[in-house]
Amino acid sequence: MLNSQKKPQTRVEFALDYITKEIAQGNLRAGDKLPNEKDLAEQLGISRTPIREAMKTLAVAGLIDIRHGHGSYVREEKGAPALPLNLFQLYLQDSTPEMLMELRDIFDRNCSELAAQRRTDEDLARMRECIDRLKALTEQPDASLDDMLKADLDFHRAIYEATGNKLIMTVAEFVLNMVAPWVRKSLDVSGRVRAVDLHEQIYDAILKQEIGPQNRMSVDANMQHFMQSLDQE
Amino acid sequence: MLNSQKKPQTRVEFALDYITKEIAQGNLRAGDKLPNEKDLAEQLGISRTPIREAMKTLAVAGLIDIRHGHGSYVREEKGAPALPLNLFQLYLQDSTPEMLMELRDIFDRNCSELAAQRRTDEDLARMRECIDRLKALTEQPDASLDDMLKADLDFHRAIYEATGNKLIMTVAEFVLNMVAPWVRKSLDVSGRVRAVDLHEQIYDAILKQEIGPQNRMSVDANMQHFMQSLDQE
DNA sequence: GCCGGATACTCGTAAAACAAATGTCGCACG
DNA sequence: CGTGCGACATTTGTTTTACGAGTATCCGGC
């Protein structure tokens, strides 16, 4: 857990350490372009190989973006880990949709309470917009499922953002990425109407700052419908 | 979010895909040794470099362990991401201890409720053991802080495990790793006694299956003490 | 029987060269 | 003069070969 004694550092760790500190100390800011791999290698007195592995590590961790033929850049928002999709599959392989939704509920419930206490007008406006967007999509028959999914997820993101806790957003984004495929499935014709309803209720509660244990029933009800929709397949 | 169209796959992605599927399909199980990099490279018809980068990615994602001079192995429990410490610092650089504890609380509160409903006798025994261990360490003056930290974290892990939701454990472990340094700090002489008390209360509630919103006060009280202990420095 | 070094296996690093993607700049053509 | 296209420079992606550095095993001498 705490290892502040190790001296025999590997080259990759050395490079990782260097770049990490450059970012932490503000020498490299969000959006900045990192030196190219060749220069960095010479600068640190090591070869490109460990540099590249360090970069790859940072990219997977969601801290930088590597663009072929262009360069590497510090990410604007460190919120969204850049794990490849197939890696998520592995995390999910032993898990059921129930587990997933349970996990998301843990966030939604408590975050709604926090959001109710702290939400700004901008937060409310953002939520309102997401609901309206999803509602509009719901009413047009040829709407794209992906667009609806985005509207749905954006609403939840707005809640997390309203907590004012960036750390929560980081972890919540991770969870959102995992549940996304199932949320998408649940957005069938009856599910999408339900989703709008649920969002409206949550929004209303956050608006009136009435969120509390007693308001949880609607979320539970939605959970039940979600499970039923899965059984129908 | 959903990109099932891309064909021009990079070698690293190709290797990632291959290994991922090997694990997902059960050809490689937890604890198994992966082929060495040279063989894998020949087998896939690519060079060692992209193989190594794919491995590195899997290691950072917490799915395999790479041991110098030994080989690579599929992780027993995919729960603990293997992000280097200095990477965590970056995630934490904009966050305050308040944010961290708030995040952990989100898990502890809801997981305690779930645990109360589902805990088995083994779960209870595990929690009991962790409390006793921490208590014993508390009473001997020269106890190692690291040992106490582990006892503290293990108790929380036991709660997460009692939810029966492996996914929760995965994400919770991630959070635990982030809060660990602060928990460690909070384990000063007065804090460690408080920690035992809090754990006892939670255990008691889970034992009697009484966890609910009304039991949250003690957790909040602990939160307050935690913040105070930070101010004293 | 025990100890220690040779040995084989594996991951870690180095170096040089080429492939592929991307952006830029200038030239030719309309 | 404006536009489009193609050569070029830059940067990451990949290959190849070779060696360095941990780790475990086995075998022979004591």
Coordinates of C-alpha atoms (C1' of nucleotides) in Angstrom, one line a residue:
Chain A
M1 CA 0.0 0.0 0.0
L2 CA 2.6 2.5 1.1
N3 CA 6.0 1.8 -0.5
S4 CA 8.3 4.8 -0.1
Q5 CA 11.4 2.7 0.3
K6 CA 12.0 1.1 -3.0
K7 CA 15.2 2.4 -4.7
P8 CA 15.8 0.0 -7.7
Q9 CA 13.4 1.9 -9.9
T10 CA 12.7 0.5 -13.4
R11 CA 13.1 2.8 -16.4
V12 CA 9.4 2.8 -17.1
E13 CA 8.7 3.9 -13.5
F14 CA 11.3 6.5 -13.8
A15 CA 9.7 8.0 -16.9
L16 CA 6.3 7.6 -15.4
D17 CA 7.5 9.5 -12.4
Y18 CA 9.0 12.3 -14.5
I19 CA 5.9 12.9 -16.6
T20 CA 3.6 12.6 -13.6
K21 CA 5.6 15.3 -11.8
E22 CA 5.6 17.5 -14.8
I23 CA 1.9 17.4 -14.9
A24 CA 1.5 17.7 -11.1
Q25 CA 3.8 20.7 -10.9
G26 CA 1.9 22.5 -13.6
N27 CA 4.7 22.5 -16.2
L28 CA 2.3 20.5 -18.4
R29 CA -1.3 21.6 -18.3
A30 CA -4.5 20.3 -19.7
G31 CA -4.4 20.4 -23.4
D32 CA -0.6 20.9 -23.6
K33 CA 1.4 18.8 -26.0
L34 CA 4.0 16.5 -24.5
P35 CA 7.5 16.4 -26.0
N36 CA 7.8 13.8 -28.7
E37 CA 9.0 10.4 -27.7
K38 CA 12.5 10.8 -29.2
D39 CA 13.2 14.1 -27.4
L40 CA 11.8 12.8 -24.1
A41 CA 14.0 9.7 -24.4
E42 CA 17.1 11.7 -25.0
Q43 CA 16.2 14.2 -22.2
L44 CA 15.8 11.4 -19.7
G45 CA 18.8 9.5 -21.0
I46 CA 16.8 6.3 -21.7
S47 CA 15.5 4.7 -24.9
R48 CA 12.2 5.1 -26.6
T49 CA 10.9 1.7 -25.5
P50 CA 10.3 2.5 -21.8
I51 CA 9.1 6.0 -22.7
R52 CA 6.4 4.5 -25.0
E53 CA 5.3 2.0 -22.3
A54 CA 5.0 4.8 -19.8
M55 CA 3.0 6.8 -22.3
K56 CA 0.8 3.9 -22.9
T57 CA 0.2 3.5 -19.2
L58 CA -0.7 7.2 -18.8
A59 CA -3.1 6.8 -21.8
V60 CA -4.8 3.8 -20.3
A61 CA -5.1 5.6 -17.0
G62 CA -6.9 8.3 -18.9
L63 CA -4.4 11.1 -18.2
I64 CA -3.1 11.7 -21.7
D65 CA -4.3 11.2 -25.3
I66 CA -1.9 9.7 -27.8
R67 CA -2.6 10.6 -31.4
H68 CA -0.9 8.7 -34.2
G69 CA 1.2 11.0 -36.3
H70 CA 0.3 14.0 -34.2
G71 CA 1.6 13.8 -30.7
S72 CA 0.5 13.2 -27.1
Y73 CA -1.6 15.7 -25.1
V74 CA -2.6 16.1 -21.5
R75 CA -6.3 15.3 -21.2
E76 CA -8.6 18.2 -20.5
E77 CA -10.7 16.3 -18.0
K78 CA -9.1 13.4 -16.3
G79 CA -12.6 12.1 -15.5
A80 CA -13.0 9.5 -18.2
P81 CA -10.6 6.5 -18.1
A82 CA -9.7 5.5 -21.6
L83 CA -9.9 1.7 -21.1
P84 CA -10.5 -0.1 -24.3
L85 CA -14.0 -1.6 -24.6
N86 CA -12.8 -5.2 -24.6
L87 CA -11.2 -4.6 -21.2
F88 CA -14.5 -3.6 -19.8
Q89 CA -15.9 -6.9 -21.0
L90 CA -13.5 -8.7 -18.7
Y91 CA -14.6 -6.7 -15.7
L92 CA -18.2 -7.6 -16.6
Q93 CA -17.8 -11.2 -17.5
D94 CA -18.7 -12.5 -14.0
S95 CA -21.3 -9.8 -13.3
T96 CA -25.0 -9.8 -13.9
P97 CA -27.1 -6.8 -15.0
E98 CA -28.5 -6.8 -11.5
M99 CA -25.1 -6.2 -10.1
L100 CA -24.5 -3.4 -12.5
M101 CA -27.7 -1.6 -11.8
E102 CA -27.2 -2.1 -8.1
L103 CA -23.8 -0.4 -8.4
R104 CA -25.2 2.5 -10.4
D105 CA -28.0 2.9 -7.8
I106 CA -25.4 3.3 -5.1
F107 CA -24.2 6.4 -6.9
D108 CA -27.6 7.7 -8.0
R109 CA -29.2 7.5 -4.6
N110 CA -26.5 9.3 -2.6
C111 CA -25.5 11.6 -5.3
S112 CA -29.1 12.8 -5.7
E113 CA -29.1 13.7 -2.0
L114 CA -25.8 15.6 -2.3
A115 CA -27.0 17.2 -5.5
A116 CA -30.2 18.4 -3.9
Q117 CA -28.2 20.2 -1.2
R118 CA -25.7 21.8 -3.5
R119 CA -27.2 22.2 -7.0
T120 CA -26.7 25.5 -8.7
D121 CA -29.0 27.0 -11.3
E122 CA -26.7 25.9 -14.0
D123 CA -26.9 22.3 -12.7
L124 CA -30.6 22.4 -12.8
A125 CA -30.6 23.8 -16.3
R126 CA -28.3 21.1 -17.5
M127 CA -30.6 18.4 -16.0
R128 CA -33.6 20.1 -17.5
E129 CA -32.0 20.1 -20.9
C130 CA -31.1 16.4 -20.8
I131 CA -34.6 15.5 -19.9
D132 CA -36.1 17.6 -22.6
R133 CA -33.6 16.2 -25.1
L134 CA -34.5 12.6 -24.2
K135 CA -38.2 13.5 -24.2
A136 CA -37.9 14.9 -27.7
L137 CA -36.1 11.9 -29.0
T138 CA -38.7 9.6 -27.4
E139 CA -41.5 11.3 -29.3
Q140 CA -39.9 10.9 -32.7
P141 CA -40.1 7.2 -33.9
D142 CA -36.9 7.1 -35.9
A143 CA -34.7 8.5 -33.2
S144 CA -31.3 7.0 -32.8
L145 CA -30.8 4.7 -29.8
D146 CA -27.3 6.1 -29.3
D147 CA -28.7 9.6 -29.1
M148 CA -31.2 8.5 -26.4
L149 CA -28.5 6.7 -24.5
K150 CA -26.4 9.8 -24.5
A151 CA -29.2 11.9 -23.3
D152 CA -29.9 9.4 -20.5
L153 CA -26.3 9.2 -19.4
D154 CA -25.9 12.9 -19.6
F155 CA -28.7 13.4 -17.2
H156 CA -26.9 11.2 -14.7
R157 CA -23.7 13.0 -15.3
A158 CA -25.4 16.2 -14.5
I159 CA -26.4 14.8 -11.1
Y160 CA -22.9 13.7 -10.4
E161 CA -21.6 17.1 -11.5
A162 CA -24.0 18.8 -9.2
T163 CA -22.4 17.1 -6.2
G164 CA -19.5 19.4 -6.8
N165 CA -17.2 16.5 -6.1
K166 CA -14.9 15.8 -9.0
L167 CA -13.7 12.6 -7.5
I168 CA -17.3 11.3 -7.5
M169 CA -17.5 12.2 -11.2
T170 CA -14.4 10.3 -12.0
V171 CA -15.5 7.1 -10.4
A172 CA -19.1 7.6 -11.5
E173 CA -18.0 8.0 -15.1
F174 CA -16.2 4.7 -14.8
V175 CA -19.5 3.1 -13.6
L176 CA -21.5 4.7 -16.3
N177 CA -19.3 3.3 -19.0
M178 CA -20.0 -0.2 -17.6
V179 CA -23.7 0.1 -17.4
A180 CA -24.1 1.9 -20.7
P181 CA -24.8 -1.3 -22.7
W182 CA -27.6 -2.3 -20.4
V183 CA -29.1 1.1 -20.2
R184 CA -29.2 1.1 -23.9
K185 CA -31.0 -2.2 -23.9
S186 CA -33.5 -0.9 -21.4
L187 CA -34.4 2.1 -23.7
D188 CA -37.0 0.1 -25.6
V189 CA -40.3 1.8 -26.4
S190 CA -41.8 1.4 -22.9
G191 CA -38.5 1.8 -21.2
R192 CA -37.8 5.2 -22.7
V193 CA -41.0 6.6 -21.4
R194 CA -40.3 5.3 -18.0
A195 CA -36.8 6.8 -18.1
V196 CA -38.2 10.2 -18.8
D197 CA -40.7 9.8 -15.9
L198 CA -38.0 8.7 -13.5
H199 CA -35.7 11.6 -14.6
E200 CA -38.6 14.0 -14.1
Q201 CA -39.2 12.8 -10.6
I202 CA -35.5 12.9 -9.7
Y203 CA -35.3 16.4 -11.2
D204 CA -38.3 17.6 -9.3
A205 CA -37.0 16.3 -6.0
I206 CA -33.6 17.9 -6.5
L207 CA -35.3 21.1 -7.6
K208 CA -37.4 21.2 -4.4
Q209 CA -34.5 19.8 -2.4
E210 CA -36.8 17.1 -1.1
I211 CA -34.5 14.1 -1.8
G212 CA -34.3 11.7 1.1
P213 CA -34.9 8.1 1.9
Q214 CA -38.6 8.5 1.4
N215 CA -38.1 9.4 -2.2
R216 CA -36.3 6.3 -3.1
M217 CA -39.4 4.3 -3.9
S218 CA -39.6 5.5 -7.4
V219 CA -36.0 4.5 -8.1
D220 CA -36.8 1.1 -6.7
A221 CA -39.8 0.8 -8.9
N222 CA -37.7 1.6 -11.9
M223 CA -35.3 -1.0 -10.9
Q224 CA -38.1 -3.6 -10.9
H225 CA -39.2 -2.6 -14.4
F226 CA -35.7 -2.8 -15.6
M227 CA -35.4 -6.4 -14.3
Q228 CA -38.7 -7.3 -16.0
S229 CA -37.5 -5.9 -19.3
L230 CA -34.6 -8.2 -19.1
D231 CA -36.7 -11.2 -18.5
Q232 CA -38.7 -10.6 -21.6
E233 CA -35.9 -11.3 -23.9
Chain B
M1 CA -19.4 4.8 -26.5
L2 CA -20.4 2.1 -29.0
N3 CA -17.9 1.7 -31.9
S4 CA -18.4 -1.7 -33.5
Q5 CA -17.4 -0.4 -37.0
K6 CA -13.7 0.3 -36.8
K7 CA -11.7 -2.1 -38.9
P8 CA -8.2 -0.6 -39.1
Q9 CA -7.0 -2.2 -35.9
T10 CA -3.6 -1.5 -34.4
R11 CA -1.3 -4.3 -33.5
V12 CA -1.6 -3.5 -29.8
E13 CA -5.4 -3.6 -30.0
F14 CA -5.1 -6.8 -31.9
A15 CA -3.0 -8.4 -29.2
L16 CA -5.2 -6.9 -26.5
D17 CA -8.2 -8.4 -28.2
Y18 CA -6.6 -11.8 -28.4
I19 CA -5.5 -12.0 -24.8
T20 CA -8.8 -10.6 -23.6
K21 CA -10.7 -13.2 -25.5
E22 CA -8.5 -16.0 -24.2
I23 CA -9.3 -14.9 -20.7
A24 CA -13.0 -14.3 -21.4
Q25 CA -13.4 -17.7 -23.0
G26 CA -11.8 -19.5 -20.1
N27 CA -8.7 -20.7 -21.9
L28 CA -6.8 -18.7 -19.4
R29 CA -8.0 -18.8 -15.9
A30 CA -7.1 -16.9 -12.7
G31 CA -3.6 -17.8 -11.7
D32 CA -2.7 -19.2 -15.0
K33 CA 0.6 -18.3 -16.6
L34 CA 0.5 -16.5 -19.9
P35 CA 2.8 -17.7 -22.7
N36 CA 6.0 -15.7 -22.7
E37 CA 6.2 -12.6 -24.8
K38 CA 8.4 -14.2 -27.5
D39 CA 6.0 -17.1 -28.1
L40 CA 3.0 -14.9 -28.0
A41 CA 4.6 -12.6 -30.6
E42 CA 5.3 -15.5 -33.0
Q43 CA 1.9 -17.0 -32.4
L44 CA 0.2 -13.8 -33.4
G45 CA 2.6 -13.0 -36.1
I46 CA 3.6 -9.7 -34.7
S47 CA 6.7 -8.5 -32.8
R48 CA 7.3 -8.3 -29.1
T49 CA 6.9 -4.6 -28.8
P50 CA 3.1 -4.4 -29.3
I51 CA 2.8 -7.5 -27.2
R52 CA 4.6 -5.8 -24.4
E53 CA 2.5 -2.7 -24.6
A54 CA -0.7 -4.8 -24.6
M55 CA 0.6 -6.6 -21.5
K56 CA 1.4 -3.4 -19.8
T57 CA -2.1 -2.2 -20.5
L58 CA -3.6 -5.3 -19.0
A59 CA -1.3 -5.0 -16.0
V60 CA -2.4 -1.4 -15.4
A61 CA -6.0 -2.3 -15.8
G62 CA -5.4 -4.8 -13.0
L63 CA -6.1 -8.0 -15.0
I64 CA -2.7 -9.6 -15.0
D65 CA 0.5 -9.5 -13.0
I66 CA 3.9 -9.1 -14.8
R67 CA 6.8 -10.5 -12.8
H68 CA 10.3 -9.8 -13.9
G69 CA 12.2 -12.9 -14.7
H70 CA 9.2 -15.0 -14.0
G71 CA 6.4 -14.5 -16.3
S72 CA 2.9 -13.0 -16.5
Y73 CA -0.1 -14.4 -14.7
V74 CA -3.8 -13.8 -14.8
R75 CA -4.9 -12.1 -11.6
E76 CA -6.8 -14.1 -9.0
E77 CA -9.1 -11.3 -8.2
K78 CA -9.6 -8.5 -10.8
G79 CA -10.7 -6.3 -7.9
A80 CA -7.5 -4.4 -7.3
P81 CA -6.3 -2.1 -10.1
A82 CA -2.5 -2.0 -10.2
L83 CA -2.1 1.7 -10.9
P84 CA 1.2 3.0 -9.7
L85 CA 1.0 5.2 -6.7
N86 CA 2.2 8.3 -8.6
L87 CA -0.8 8.0 -10.9
F88 CA -3.2 8.1 -8.0
Q89 CA -1.6 11.3 -7.0
L90 CA -2.7 12.9 -10.3
Y91 CA -6.2 11.8 -9.8
L92 CA -6.1 13.2 -6.3
Q93 CA -4.3 16.4 -7.0
D94 CA -7.4 18.5 -7.4
S95 CA -9.4 16.6 -4.7
T96 CA -9.7 17.4 -1.1
P97 CA -9.9 14.8 1.8
E98 CA -13.5 15.8 2.1
M99 CA -14.2 14.7 -1.4
L100 CA -12.4 11.4 -0.8
M101 CA -14.3 10.6 2.4
E102 CA -17.5 11.6 0.8
L103 CA -16.9 9.2 -2.0
R104 CA -16.1 6.4 0.4
D105 CA -19.2 7.1 2.5
I106 CA -21.3 6.7 -0.6
F107 CA -20.1 3.1 -0.7
D108 CA -20.1 2.4 3.0
R109 CA -23.7 3.6 3.6
N110 CA -25.4 1.7 0.9
C111 CA -23.2 -1.3 1.1
S112 CA -23.9 -1.6 4.8
E113 CA -27.6 -1.8 4.0
L114 CA -27.0 -4.4 1.3
A115 CA -24.7 -6.3 3.6
A116 CA -27.2 -6.3 6.4
Q117 CA -29.7 -8.0 4.1
R118 CA -27.4 -10.6 2.7
R119 CA -24.6 -11.2 5.1
T120 CA -23.7 -14.8 5.8
D121 CA -22.1 -16.2 8.9
E122 CA -18.8 -16.2 7.2
D123 CA -19.1 -12.5 6.4
L124 CA -19.9 -11.7 10.0
A125 CA -16.9 -13.8 11.2
R126 CA -14.6 -12.0 8.8
M127 CA -15.8 -8.6 10.0
R128 CA -15.5 -9.7 13.6
E129 CA -11.9 -10.8 13.0
C130 CA -11.0 -7.5 11.5
I131 CA -12.4 -5.5 14.4
D132 CA -10.6 -7.7 16.9
R133 CA -7.4 -7.4 15.0
L134 CA -7.6 -3.7 14.9
K135 CA -8.5 -3.6 18.6
A136 CA -5.6 -5.7 19.5
L137 CA -3.2 -3.5 17.6
T138 CA -4.7 -0.4 19.2
E139 CA -3.9 -1.7 22.7
Q140 CA -0.3 -2.3 22.0
P141 CA 1.7 1.0 21.8
D142 CA 4.3 -0.1 19.3
A143 CA 1.9 -1.4 16.8
S144 CA 2.7 -0.7 13.1
L145 CA 0.5 1.9 11.4
D146 CA 0.5 -0.2 8.3
D147 CA -0.9 -3.2 10.1
M148 CA -3.7 -1.0 11.6
L149 CA -4.4 0.4 8.2
K150 CA -4.8 -3.0 6.7
A151 CA -7.1 -4.1 9.5
D152 CA -9.2 -1.0 9.0
L153 CA -9.4 -1.5 5.2
D154 CA -10.1 -5.2 5.6
F155 CA -13.1 -4.5 7.6
H156 CA -14.5 -2.3 4.9
R157 CA -13.6 -4.9 2.3
A158 CA -15.6 -7.5 4.4
I159 CA -18.6 -5.2 4.2
Y160 CA -18.3 -4.9 0.4
E161 CA -17.9 -8.6 0.1
A162 CA -21.0 -9.3 2.1
T163 CA -23.0 -7.5 -0.5
G164 CA -22.4 -10.5 -2.7
N165 CA -21.7 -8.1 -5.6
K166 CA -18.3 -8.6 -7.1
L167 CA -18.7 -5.5 -9.2
I168 CA -19.1 -3.4 -6.1
M169 CA -16.0 -5.0 -4.7
T170 CA -14.1 -4.0 -7.8
V171 CA -15.0 -0.4 -7.7
A172 CA -14.9 -0.2 -4.0
E173 CA -11.3 -1.5 -4.0
F174 CA -10.4 1.3 -6.3
V175 CA -11.9 3.8 -3.9
L176 CA -10.2 2.2 -0.9
N177 CA -6.8 2.5 -2.6
M178 CA -7.5 6.2 -3.0
V179 CA -8.5 6.9 0.5
A180 CA -5.9 4.7 2.2
P181 CA -3.4 7.5 2.8
W182 CA -5.9 9.6 4.5
V183 CA -7.3 6.7 6.5
R184 CA -3.8 6.1 7.6
K185 CA -3.4 9.6 8.8
S186 CA -6.6 9.5 10.7
L187 CA -5.4 6.4 12.7
D188 CA -3.7 8.6 15.3
V189 CA -4.1 7.6 19.0
S190 CA -7.6 9.0 19.4
G191 CA -8.7 8.2 15.9
R192 CA -7.9 4.5 16.2
V193 CA -10.2 4.1 19.2
R194 CA -12.9 5.9 17.3
A195 CA -12.4 3.6 14.4
V196 CA -12.9 0.5 16.5
D197 CA -16.0 2.1 18.0
L198 CA -17.4 2.9 14.6
H199 CA -16.7 -0.5 13.2
E200 CA -18.3 -2.1 16.3
Q201 CA -21.5 -0.1 15.6
I202 CA -21.6 -0.9 12.0
Y203 CA -21.0 -4.6 12.8
D204 CA -23.7 -4.6 15.4
A205 CA -26.2 -3.1 13.0
I206 CA -25.3 -5.5 10.2
L207 CA -25.5 -8.4 12.7
K208 CA -29.0 -7.3 13.9
Q209 CA -29.9 -6.3 10.4
E210 CA -31.0 -2.9 11.6
I211 CA -29.1 -0.8 9.1
G212 CA -31.1 2.0 7.7
P213 CA -31.1 5.7 7.3
Q214 CA -31.6 6.2 11.0
N215 CA -28.3 4.5 11.7
R216 CA -26.3 6.9 9.7
M217 CA -25.7 9.4 12.4
S218 CA -22.7 7.5 13.8
V219 CA -21.1 7.5 10.4
D220 CA -21.6 11.3 10.1
A221 CA -20.2 11.8 13.6
N222 CA -17.1 9.9 12.5
M223 CA -16.8 12.1 9.5
Q224 CA -16.8 15.2 11.6
H225 CA -14.0 13.8 13.8
F226 CA -12.0 12.9 10.7
M227 CA -12.2 16.5 9.5
Q228 CA -11.2 17.8 12.8
S229 CA -8.2 15.6 12.9
L230 CA -7.1 17.0 9.6
D231 CA -7.4 20.6 10.9
Q232 CA -5.0 19.9 13.8
E233 CA -2.0 19.4 11.6
Chain C
dG1 C1' 23.2 -33.8 3.4
dC2 C1' 24.1 -29.0 2.5
dC3 C1' 25.8 -25.1 0.1
dG4 C1' 27.1 -22.4 -4.0
dG5 C1' 27.7 -21.5 -8.6
dA6 C1' 26.6 -22.5 -13.5
dT7 C1' 22.6 -22.4 -16.3
dA8 C1' 18.3 -21.8 -18.6
dC9 C1' 14.2 -19.0 -18.7
dT10 C1' 11.8 -14.8 -18.6
dC11 C1' 10.9 -9.9 -18.5
dG12 C1' 13.5 -5.2 -19.2
dT13 C1' 16.1 -2.1 -22.1
dA14 C1' 18.8 -0.4 -26.1
dA15 C1' 19.4 1.0 -30.9
dA16 C1' 18.5 1.6 -35.6
dA17 C1' 15.5 1.5 -39.3
dC18 C1' 11.2 1.6 -41.7
dA19 C1' 5.9 1.9 -41.9
dA20 C1' 1.8 4.6 -41.3
dA21 C1' -0.9 8.6 -40.0
dT22 C1' -1.3 13.5 -39.9
dG23 C1' -0.6 18.3 -40.8
dT24 C1' 1.6 21.9 -43.7
dC25 C1' 3.2 24.3 -47.3
dG26 C1' 3.8 25.4 -52.0
dC27 C1' 3.0 24.8 -56.7
dA28 C1' 0.3 24.1 -60.7
dC29 C1' -4.0 24.5 -62.8
dG30 C1' -8.4 26.4 -63.7
Chain D
dC1 C1' -6.7 35.2 -58.0
dG2 C1' -8.5 31.2 -55.8
dT3 C1' -8.6 26.4 -55.2
dG4 C1' -7.1 21.8 -55.0
dC5 C1' -3.6 18.4 -55.0
dG6 C1' 0.7 16.5 -54.1
dA7 C1' 5.4 16.6 -51.9
dC8 C1' 7.4 17.0 -47.5
dA9 C1' 8.2 17.1 -42.5
dT10 C1' 6.7 15.5 -38.1
dT11 C1' 5.3 12.1 -35.0
dT12 C1' 3.6 7.8 -33.4
dG13 C1' 3.5 2.6 -34.6
dT14 C1' 6.2 -1.6 -35.6
dT15 C1' 10.1 -4.6 -36.7
dT16 C1' 14.5 -6.6 -35.7
dT17 C1' 18.5 -7.8 -33.1
dA18 C1' 21.0 -7.8 -29.3
dC19 C1' 22.1 -7.6 -24.5
dG20 C1' 21.0 -6.6 -19.4
dA21 C1' 18.7 -8.1 -15.2
dG22 C1' 16.0 -10.8 -12.1
dT23 C1' 14.4 -15.7 -10.8
dA24 C1' 14.4 -20.6 -10.3
dT25 C1' 16.5 -25.0 -11.1
dC26 C1' 19.9 -28.3 -11.2
dC27 C1' 24.2 -30.3 -10.4
dG28 C1' 28.6 -31.0 -8.5
dG29 C1' 31.9 -30.3 -4.7
dC30 C1' 32.5 -30.1 0.0

